[in-house]
């Protein structure tokens, strides 16, 4: 059986790759970060679709048995197109639906004024996919979960530059959150691959009652359940993880280590 293909606009999706490796230690990963074209968060839906489908095809042609769209901007703008190009036999796991579904699984008394906050890139927020996924589940479950969302575009670049665990992301976050827009939410979605690195800072800037969700762990669990359901979990001990990027620079090498949490070798692969 082939590896699990995981892709992102860059190296932020390594937070999801890390969670997948931790949860599924006998699976091999083929990661692709489109560093030549990031940030997707500022691109048009058309361009995000063009890049995402090209990468998805590359992963399928490389023998991947499942695809994880480990980028909120790509999940929000190109999921349908990615599913179309990979075909019905390869499962595609995105960042949006597992997170939204987990909100309904974890809250017992949904329906009585529950609300959830969302921060992410412009492309993610303006796509409206989180909203439509929530509206759909509200209808199915006959509840009224409300979504409050706001783009926080400066945050990903600050984190990518290595500013986390310090005052800079807190100052950036404060600028976006200080008006109390999210103070009444019950939970908060970190709708960008980079934000798990500043989860602590988000927690400290919101009221204590707000549950700040950790998306990589939830998406990794959704991946595991999907592989189990399809009977395509690997039982081999020997794994081979590969990490590809479309543009390899020293800065990306450093960043990759930060996002994945340990040293990895990146190889440059240019897709045509
Ligand atoms: N990976 C992107 C996301 O999760 C953030 C970086 C970008 O804008 O490309 O939305």
mmCIF file of C-alpha atoms and ligand atoms in Angstrom, residues 7-13 31 34 37-43 48 69-76 95 120-124 153 156-157 160 190-195, ligand 1:
data_model
loop_
_atom_site.group_PDB
_atom_site.id
_atom_site.type_symbol
_atom_site.label_atom_id
_atom_site.label_comp_id
_atom_site.label_asym_id
_atom_site.label_seq_id
_atom_site.Cartn_x
_atom_site.Cartn_y
_atom_site.Cartn_z
ATOM 1 C CA UNK A 7 -0.062 18.802 1.005
ATOM 2 C CA UNK A 8 -0.039 22.446 1.966
ATOM 3 C CA UNK A 9 0.842 25.787 0.434
ATOM 4 C CA UNK A 10 4.137 25.553 2.276
ATOM 5 C CA UNK A 11 5.565 24.163 5.469
ATOM 6 C CA UNK A 12 2.701 24.966 7.866
ATOM 7 C CA UNK A 13 0.959 21.705 6.934
ATOM 8 C CA UNK A 31 4.436 15.545 2.059
ATOM 9 C CA UNK A 34 4.101 24.411 -2.467
ATOM 10 C CA UNK A 37 3.523 29.646 -4.612
ATOM 11 C CA UNK A 38 2.723 30.497 -0.990
ATOM 12 C CA UNK A 39 0.857 32.218 0.510
ATOM 13 C CA UNK A 40 -2.354 30.649 -0.782
ATOM 14 C CA UNK A 41 -4.241 32.775 1.723
ATOM 15 C CA UNK A 42 -3.866 35.825 -0.513
ATOM 16 C CA UNK A 43 -4.563 34.058 -3.823
ATOM 17 C CA UNK A 48 -5.591 27.953 -5.454
ATOM 18 C CA UNK A 69 -5.396 18.693 2.118
ATOM 19 C CA UNK A 70 -3.429 20.052 5.093
ATOM 20 C CA UNK A 71 -4.069 23.683 4.241
ATOM 21 C CA UNK A 72 -7.162 25.597 5.242
ATOM 22 C CA UNK A 73 -6.963 27.946 2.265
ATOM 23 C CA UNK A 74 -6.721 24.986 -0.150
ATOM 24 C CA UNK A 75 -9.413 22.982 1.678
ATOM 25 C CA UNK A 76 -11.767 25.944 1.629
ATOM 26 C CA UNK A 95 -9.137 20.634 7.318
ATOM 27 C CA UNK A 120 -7.749 32.122 9.271
ATOM 28 C CA UNK A 121 -6.463 33.577 6.036
ATOM 29 C CA UNK A 122 -8.522 35.840 3.783
ATOM 30 C CA UNK A 123 -8.978 32.994 1.293
ATOM 31 C CA UNK A 124 -10.329 30.690 4.012
ATOM 32 C CA UNK A 153 -3.721 37.589 7.563
ATOM 33 C CA UNK A 156 0.805 33.340 9.400
ATOM 34 C CA UNK A 157 3.703 35.377 8.030
ATOM 35 C CA UNK A 160 6.558 31.649 9.342
ATOM 36 C CA UNK A 190 -7.509 27.930 14.590
ATOM 37 C CA UNK A 191 -8.293 27.887 10.859
ATOM 38 C CA UNK A 192 -4.761 28.043 9.507
ATOM 39 C CA UNK A 193 -1.980 25.470 9.553
ATOM 40 C CA UNK A 194 0.411 27.901 11.261
ATOM 41 C CA UNK A 195 -1.757 28.819 14.219
HETATM 42 N N1 LIG B 1 -1.401 26.956 4.861
HETATM 43 C C1 LIG B 1 -2.222 28.145 4.800
HETATM 44 C C2 LIG B 1 -3.577 27.874 5.459
HETATM 45 O O1 LIG B 1 -3.736 26.986 6.271
HETATM 46 C C3 LIG B 1 -1.540 29.329 5.444
HETATM 47 C C4 LIG B 1 -0.417 29.920 4.656
HETATM 48 C C5 LIG B 1 -0.826 30.454 3.301
HETATM 49 O O2 LIG B 1 -1.538 31.477 3.235
HETATM 50 O O3 LIG B 1 -0.426 29.854 2.317
HETATM 51 O O4 LIG B 1 -4.504 28.573 5.174
#
